[in-house]
Amino acid sequence: MQQITNNRSEQEYVLDVDGERAVAAYQREGDTIVFTHTVVPPAIEGRGVGTRLVRGALDDARDQGLKVVPQCSFVRAYIERHPEYRDLLR
């Protein structure tokens, strides 16, 4: 399985699949992480890549004790569909 990486210098979580890179961009503000947008290249859409990426990013936020602000509509929809992540919302 591909590894989700937190590229702190670029403030983005990344997941490389078949030579393509999916990205969940964020901004850290103290103990809060604001997810600003998610990009999944068309070549790897429809394969659950965005879902895996966002789940990994949210799990990492939880591990760090961060609160989440889902400005990104994809992240917001994921949390709405997965109530086990609602406790992360700021």
mmCIF file of N, CA and C in Angstrom:
data_model
loop_
_atom_site.group_PDB
_atom_site.id
_atom_site.type_symbol
_atom_site.label_atom_id
_atom_site.label_comp_id
_atom_site.label_asym_id
_atom_site.label_seq_id
_atom_site.Cartn_x
_atom_site.Cartn_y
_atom_site.Cartn_z
ATOM 1 N N MET A 1 0.843 -1.198 0.000
ATOM 2 C CA MET A 1 0.000 0.000 0.000
ATOM 3 C C MET A 1 0.879 1.248 0.000
ATOM 4 N N GLN A 2 0.449 2.266 -0.709
ATOM 5 C CA GLN A 2 1.209 3.500 -0.802
ATOM 6 C C GLN A 2 1.179 4.243 0.534
ATOM 7 N N GLN A 3 2.248 4.967 0.781
ATOM 8 C CA GLN A 3 2.424 5.702 2.027
ATOM 9 C C GLN A 3 1.947 7.143 1.874
ATOM 10 N N ILE A 4 1.169 7.619 2.844
ATOM 11 C CA ILE A 4 0.770 9.018 2.888
ATOM 12 C C ILE A 4 1.860 9.760 3.658
ATOM 13 N N THR A 5 2.317 10.853 3.091
ATOM 14 C CA THR A 5 3.410 11.615 3.687
ATOM 15 C C THR A 5 2.940 13.026 4.013
ATOM 16 N N ASN A 6 3.330 13.511 5.182
ATOM 17 C CA ASN A 6 3.062 14.892 5.548
ATOM 18 C C ASN A 6 4.288 15.711 5.168
ATOM 19 N N ASN A 7 4.168 16.471 4.091
ATOM 20 C CA ASN A 7 5.242 17.343 3.636
ATOM 21 C C ASN A 7 5.060 18.684 4.343
ATOM 22 N N ARG A 8 5.634 18.779 5.540
ATOM 23 C CA ARG A 8 5.415 19.963 6.378
ATOM 24 C C ARG A 8 5.913 21.252 5.726
ATOM 25 N N SER A 9 7.021 21.186 4.998
ATOM 26 C CA SER A 9 7.561 22.410 4.393
ATOM 27 C C SER A 9 6.605 22.984 3.342
ATOM 28 N N GLU A 10 5.853 22.115 2.671
ATOM 29 C CA GLU A 10 4.877 22.563 1.673
ATOM 30 C C GLU A 10 3.457 22.634 2.238
ATOM 31 N N GLN A 11 3.293 22.209 3.492
ATOM 32 C CA GLN A 11 1.991 22.145 4.148
ATOM 33 C C GLN A 11 0.974 21.377 3.299
ATOM 34 N N GLU A 12 1.332 20.114 3.035
ATOM 35 C CA GLU A 12 0.425 19.260 2.280
ATOM 36 C C GLU A 12 0.700 17.797 2.612
ATOM 37 N N TYR A 13 -0.375 17.046 2.628
ATOM 38 C CA TYR A 13 -0.265 15.592 2.695
ATOM 39 C C TYR A 13 -0.251 15.100 1.258
ATOM 40 N N VAL A 14 0.617 14.123 0.977
ATOM 41 C CA VAL A 14 0.728 13.622 -0.387
ATOM 42 C C VAL A 14 0.607 12.101 -0.415
ATOM 43 N N LEU A 15 0.065 11.609 -1.516
ATOM 44 C CA LEU A 15 -0.055 10.184 -1.768
ATOM 45 C C LEU A 15 0.261 9.971 -3.240
ATOM 46 N N ASP A 16 1.357 9.253 -3.504
ATOM 47 C CA ASP A 16 1.768 8.970 -4.880
ATOM 48 C C ASP A 16 1.208 7.623 -5.310
ATOM 49 N N VAL A 17 0.516 7.616 -6.457
ATOM 50 C CA VAL A 17 -0.080 6.399 -7.004
ATOM 51 C C VAL A 17 0.198 6.373 -8.508
ATOM 52 N N ASP A 18 0.833 5.318 -8.971
ATOM 53 C CA ASP A 18 1.087 5.133 -10.404
ATOM 54 C C ASP A 18 1.719 6.365 -11.062
ATOM 55 N N GLY A 19 2.670 6.976 -10.367
ATOM 56 C CA GLY A 19 3.370 8.122 -10.926
ATOM 57 C C GLY A 19 2.614 9.435 -10.846
ATOM 58 N N GLU A 20 1.443 9.420 -10.225
ATOM 59 C CA GLU A 20 0.642 10.639 -10.050
ATOM 60 C C GLU A 20 0.621 10.997 -8.569
ATOM 61 N N ARG A 21 0.465 12.265 -8.262
ATOM 62 C CA ARG A 21 0.480 12.716 -6.873
ATOM 63 C C ARG A 21 -0.835 13.385 -6.494
ATOM 64 N N ALA A 22 -1.496 12.808 -5.485
ATOM 65 C CA ALA A 22 -2.683 13.424 -4.887
ATOM 66 C C ALA A 22 -2.217 14.251 -3.696
ATOM 67 N N VAL A 23 -2.879 15.396 -3.482
ATOM 68 C CA VAL A 23 -2.445 16.343 -2.464
ATOM 69 C C VAL A 23 -3.646 16.836 -1.657
ATOM 70 N N ALA A 24 -3.466 16.876 -0.331
ATOM 71 C CA ALA A 24 -4.418 17.546 0.553
ATOM 72 C C ALA A 24 -3.645 18.684 1.215
ATOM 73 N N ALA A 25 -3.903 19.903 0.752
ATOM 74 C CA ALA A 25 -3.174 21.074 1.242
ATOM 75 C C ALA A 25 -3.813 21.583 2.536
ATOM 76 N N TYR A 26 -2.950 22.134 3.397
ATOM 77 C CA TYR A 26 -3.431 22.632 4.681
ATOM 78 C C TYR A 26 -2.615 23.831 5.130
ATOM 79 N N GLN A 27 -3.141 24.477 6.168
ATOM 80 C CA GLN A 27 -2.410 25.533 6.871
ATOM 81 C C GLN A 27 -2.487 25.215 8.356
ATOM 82 N N ARG A 28 -1.353 25.229 9.027
ATOM 83 C CA ARG A 28 -1.330 25.023 10.481
ATOM 84 C C ARG A 28 -1.469 26.368 11.160
ATOM 85 N N GLU A 29 -2.354 26.411 12.141
ATOM 86 C CA GLU A 29 -2.552 27.620 12.936
ATOM 87 C C GLU A 29 -2.611 27.180 14.390
ATOM 88 N N GLY A 30 -1.462 27.131 15.048
ATOM 89 C CA GLY A 30 -1.414 26.674 16.440
ATOM 90 C C GLY A 30 -1.792 25.211 16.534
ATOM 91 N N ASP A 31 -2.840 24.933 17.309
ATOM 92 C CA ASP A 31 -3.302 23.540 17.470
ATOM 93 C C ASP A 31 -4.428 23.197 16.505
ATOM 94 N N THR A 32 -4.533 23.980 15.420
ATOM 95 C CA THR A 32 -5.580 23.785 14.420
ATOM 96 C C THR A 32 -4.937 23.545 13.061
ATOM 97 N N ILE A 33 -5.538 22.639 12.304
ATOM 98 C CA ILE A 33 -5.114 22.413 10.918
ATOM 99 C C ILE A 33 -6.316 22.735 10.023
ATOM 100 N N VAL A 34 -6.093 23.634 9.087
ATOM 101 C CA VAL A 34 -7.139 24.067 8.164
ATOM 102 C C VAL A 34 -6.856 23.415 6.809
ATOM 103 N N PHE A 35 -7.726 22.492 6.402
ATOM 104 C CA PHE A 35 -7.573 21.866 5.089
ATOM 105 C C PHE A 35 -8.175 22.793 4.045
ATOM 106 N N THR A 36 -7.339 23.246 3.105
ATOM 107 C CA THR A 36 -7.770 24.268 2.149
ATOM 108 C C THR A 36 -8.234 23.700 0.815
ATOM 109 N N HIS A 37 -7.581 22.637 0.335
ATOM 110 C CA HIS A 37 -8.054 21.996 -0.897
ATOM 111 C C HIS A 37 -7.394 20.634 -1.075
ATOM 112 N N THR A 38 -8.074 19.809 -1.838
ATOM 113 C CA THR A 38 -7.588 18.467 -2.156
ATOM 114 C C THR A 38 -7.575 18.315 -3.675
ATOM 115 N N VAL A 39 -6.485 17.751 -4.198
ATOM 116 C CA VAL A 39 -6.359 17.552 -5.639
ATOM 117 C C VAL A 39 -5.999 16.095 -5.906
ATOM 118 N N VAL A 40 -6.829 15.439 -6.730
ATOM 119 C CA VAL A 40 -6.532 14.087 -7.195
ATOM 120 C C VAL A 40 -6.467 14.161 -8.720
ATOM 121 N N PRO A 41 -5.308 13.849 -9.302
ATOM 122 C CA PRO A 41 -5.193 13.921 -10.763
ATOM 123 C C PRO A 41 -6.216 13.019 -11.454
ATOM 124 N N PRO A 42 -6.735 13.434 -12.606
ATOM 125 C CA PRO A 42 -7.739 12.650 -13.327
ATOM 126 C C PRO A 42 -7.313 11.204 -13.592
ATOM 127 N N ALA A 43 -6.034 10.965 -13.800
ATOM 128 C CA ALA A 43 -5.564 9.604 -14.120
ATOM 129 C C ALA A 43 -5.789 8.611 -12.985
ATOM 130 N N ILE A 44 -5.943 9.122 -11.743
ATOM 131 C CA ILE A 44 -6.140 8.201 -10.613
ATOM 132 C C ILE A 44 -7.455 8.460 -9.869
ATOM 133 N N GLU A 45 -8.339 9.236 -10.474
ATOM 134 C CA GLU A 45 -9.662 9.469 -9.883
ATOM 135 C C GLU A 45 -10.481 8.181 -9.872
ATOM 136 N N GLY A 46 -11.438 8.112 -8.966
ATOM 137 C CA GLY A 46 -12.365 6.997 -8.938
ATOM 138 C C GLY A 46 -11.794 5.714 -8.363
ATOM 139 N N ARG A 47 -10.654 5.813 -7.708
ATOM 140 C CA ARG A 47 -10.010 4.623 -7.150
ATOM 141 C C ARG A 47 -9.849 4.713 -5.631
ATOM 142 N N GLY A 48 -10.519 5.676 -5.023
ATOM 143 C CA GLY A 48 -10.447 5.816 -3.574
ATOM 144 C C GLY A 48 -9.200 6.517 -3.078
ATOM 145 N N VAL A 49 -8.445 7.121 -3.988
ATOM 146 C CA VAL A 49 -7.194 7.772 -3.605
ATOM 147 C C VAL A 49 -7.455 8.958 -2.682
ATOM 148 N N GLY A 50 -8.406 9.807 -3.048
ATOM 149 C CA GLY A 50 -8.729 10.966 -2.218
ATOM 150 C C GLY A 50 -9.217 10.548 -0.842
ATOM 151 N N THR A 51 -10.024 9.503 -0.799
ATOM 152 C CA THR A 51 -10.537 9.001 0.473
ATOM 153 C C THR A 51 -9.395 8.509 1.358
ATOM 154 N N ARG A 52 -8.484 7.721 0.793
ATOM 155 C CA ARG A 52 -7.335 7.227 1.569
ATOM 156 C C ARG A 52 -6.475 8.386 2.066
ATOM 157 N N LEU A 53 -6.267 9.360 1.195
ATOM 158 C CA LEU A 53 -5.441 10.511 1.547
ATOM 159 C C LEU A 53 -6.060 11.296 2.702
ATOM 160 N N VAL A 54 -7.334 11.604 2.600
ATOM 161 C CA VAL A 54 -7.996 12.403 3.637
ATOM 162 C C VAL A 54 -8.081 11.614 4.950
ATOM 163 N N ARG A 55 -8.393 10.337 4.876
ATOM 164 C CA ARG A 55 -8.438 9.518 6.091
ATOM 165 C C ARG A 55 -7.067 9.527 6.785
ATOM 166 N N GLY A 56 -5.999 9.357 6.014
ATOM 167 C CA GLY A 56 -4.659 9.377 6.593
ATOM 168 C C GLY A 56 -4.311 10.729 7.200
ATOM 169 N N ALA A 57 -4.699 11.799 6.518
ATOM 170 C CA ALA A 57 -4.425 13.145 7.029
ATOM 171 C C ALA A 57 -5.194 13.398 8.322
ATOM 172 N N LEU A 58 -6.457 12.988 8.370
ATOM 173 C CA LEU A 58 -7.252 13.169 9.589
ATOM 174 C C LEU A 58 -6.726 12.318 10.734
ATOM 175 N N ASP A 59 -6.298 11.101 10.436
ATOM 176 C CA ASP A 59 -5.709 10.251 11.477
ATOM 177 C C ASP A 59 -4.443 10.893 12.034
ATOM 178 N N ASP A 60 -3.636 11.477 11.155
ATOM 179 C CA ASP A 60 -2.417 12.144 11.596
ATOM 180 C C ASP A 60 -2.750 13.364 12.452
ATOM 181 N N ALA A 61 -3.765 14.132 12.047
ATOM 182 C CA ALA A 61 -4.196 15.290 12.842
ATOM 183 C C ALA A 61 -4.622 14.833 14.237
ATOM 184 N N ARG A 62 -5.366 13.737 14.306
ATOM 185 C CA ARG A 62 -5.790 13.199 15.598
ATOM 186 C C ARG A 62 -4.578 12.797 16.442
ATOM 187 N N ASP A 63 -3.628 12.110 15.814
ATOM 188 C CA ASP A 63 -2.418 11.683 16.529
ATOM 189 C C ASP A 63 -1.646 12.867 17.100
ATOM 190 N N GLN A 64 -1.715 14.007 16.423
ATOM 191 C CA GLN A 64 -1.010 15.205 16.874
ATOM 192 C C GLN A 64 -1.847 16.052 17.834
ATOM 193 N N GLY A 65 -3.098 15.640 18.090
ATOM 194 C CA GLY A 65 -3.967 16.391 18.990
ATOM 195 C C GLY A 65 -4.490 17.677 18.388
ATOM 196 N N LEU A 66 -4.599 17.724 17.053
ATOM 197 C CA LEU A 66 -5.045 18.937 16.370
ATOM 198 C C LEU A 66 -6.562 18.955 16.187
ATOM 199 N N LYS A 67 -7.098 20.160 16.118
ATOM 200 C CA LYS A 67 -8.482 20.359 15.716
ATOM 201 C C LYS A 67 -8.491 20.680 14.228
ATOM 202 N N VAL A 68 -9.581 20.320 13.550
ATOM 203 C CA VAL A 68 -9.659 20.424 12.090
ATOM 204 C C VAL A 68 -10.701 21.454 11.667
ATOM 205 N N VAL A 69 -10.321 22.282 10.698
ATOM 206 C CA VAL A 69 -11.256 23.178 10.023
ATOM 207 C C VAL A 69 -11.269 22.745 8.555
ATOM 208 N N PRO A 70 -12.386 22.135 8.101
ATOM 209 C CA PRO A 70 -12.438 21.618 6.726
ATOM 210 C C PRO A 70 -12.951 22.651 5.728
ATOM 211 N N GLN A 71 -12.096 23.614 5.343
ATOM 212 C CA GLN A 71 -12.497 24.577 4.307
ATOM 213 C C GLN A 71 -12.700 23.869 2.978
ATOM 214 N N CYS A 72 -11.938 22.820 2.747
ATOM 215 C CA CYS A 72 -12.034 22.036 1.515
ATOM 216 C C CYS A 72 -13.335 21.239 1.513
ATOM 217 N N SER A 73 -14.085 21.324 0.432
ATOM 218 C CA SER A 73 -15.383 20.636 0.365
ATOM 219 C C SER A 73 -15.220 19.118 0.406
ATOM 220 N N PHE A 74 -14.131 18.582 -0.133
ATOM 221 C CA PHE A 74 -13.915 17.133 -0.115
ATOM 222 C C PHE A 74 -13.694 16.649 1.313
ATOM 223 N N VAL A 75 -12.869 17.370 2.069
ATOM 224 C CA VAL A 75 -12.615 17.003 3.471
ATOM 225 C C VAL A 75 -13.898 17.145 4.281
ATOM 226 N N ARG A 76 -14.639 18.218 4.052
ATOM 227 C CA ARG A 76 -15.895 18.442 4.774
ATOM 228 C C ARG A 76 -16.880 17.302 4.504
ATOM 229 N N ALA A 77 -17.013 16.901 3.238
ATOM 230 C CA ALA A 77 -17.923 15.808 2.879
ATOM 231 C C ALA A 77 -17.455 14.488 3.494
ATOM 232 N N TYR A 78 -16.157 14.262 3.530
ATOM 233 C CA TYR A 78 -15.639 13.022 4.129
ATOM 234 C C TYR A 78 -16.033 12.950 5.603
ATOM 235 N N ILE A 79 -15.861 14.053 6.324
ATOM 236 C CA ILE A 79 -16.205 14.068 7.751
ATOM 237 C C ILE A 79 -17.706 13.884 7.943
ATOM 238 N N GLU A 80 -18.508 14.458 7.070
ATOM 239 C CA GLU A 80 -19.961 14.272 7.170
ATOM 240 C C GLU A 80 -20.339 12.808 6.973
ATOM 241 N N ARG A 81 -19.644 12.092 6.080
ATOM 242 C CA ARG A 81 -19.938 10.685 5.823
ATOM 243 C C ARG A 81 -19.319 9.752 6.860
ATOM 244 N N HIS A 82 -18.364 10.244 7.638
ATOM 245 C CA HIS A 82 -17.661 9.423 8.630
ATOM 246 C C HIS A 82 -17.710 10.117 9.986
ATOM 247 N N PRO A 83 -18.811 9.911 10.726
ATOM 248 C CA PRO A 83 -19.011 10.631 11.984
ATOM 249 C C PRO A 83 -17.932 10.390 13.037
ATOM 250 N N GLU A 84 -17.147 9.322 12.862
ATOM 251 C CA GLU A 84 -16.079 9.054 13.831
ATOM 252 C C GLU A 84 -14.985 10.126 13.806
ATOM 253 N N TYR A 85 -15.032 11.015 12.800
ATOM 254 C CA TYR A 85 -14.054 12.102 12.722
ATOM 255 C C TYR A 85 -14.614 13.443 13.168
ATOM 256 N N ARG A 86 -15.892 13.494 13.520
ATOM 257 C CA ARG A 86 -16.508 14.790 13.873
ATOM 258 C C ARG A 86 -15.927 15.396 15.144
ATOM 259 N N ASP A 87 -15.372 14.545 16.024
ATOM 260 C CA ASP A 87 -14.787 15.078 17.243
ATOM 261 C C ASP A 87 -13.554 15.951 16.963
ATOM 262 N N LEU A 88 -13.009 15.861 15.753
ATOM 263 C CA LEU A 88 -11.845 16.667 15.382
ATOM 264 C C LEU A 88 -12.208 18.090 15.006
ATOM 265 N N LEU A 89 -13.473 18.340 14.709
ATOM 266 C CA LEU A 89 -13.878 19.668 14.216
ATOM 267 C C LEU A 89 -13.709 20.734 15.269
ATOM 268 N N ARG A 90 -13.192 21.869 14.822
ATOM 269 C CA ARG A 90 -13.014 23.023 15.711
ATOM 270 C C ARG A 90 -14.342 23.731 15.826
#
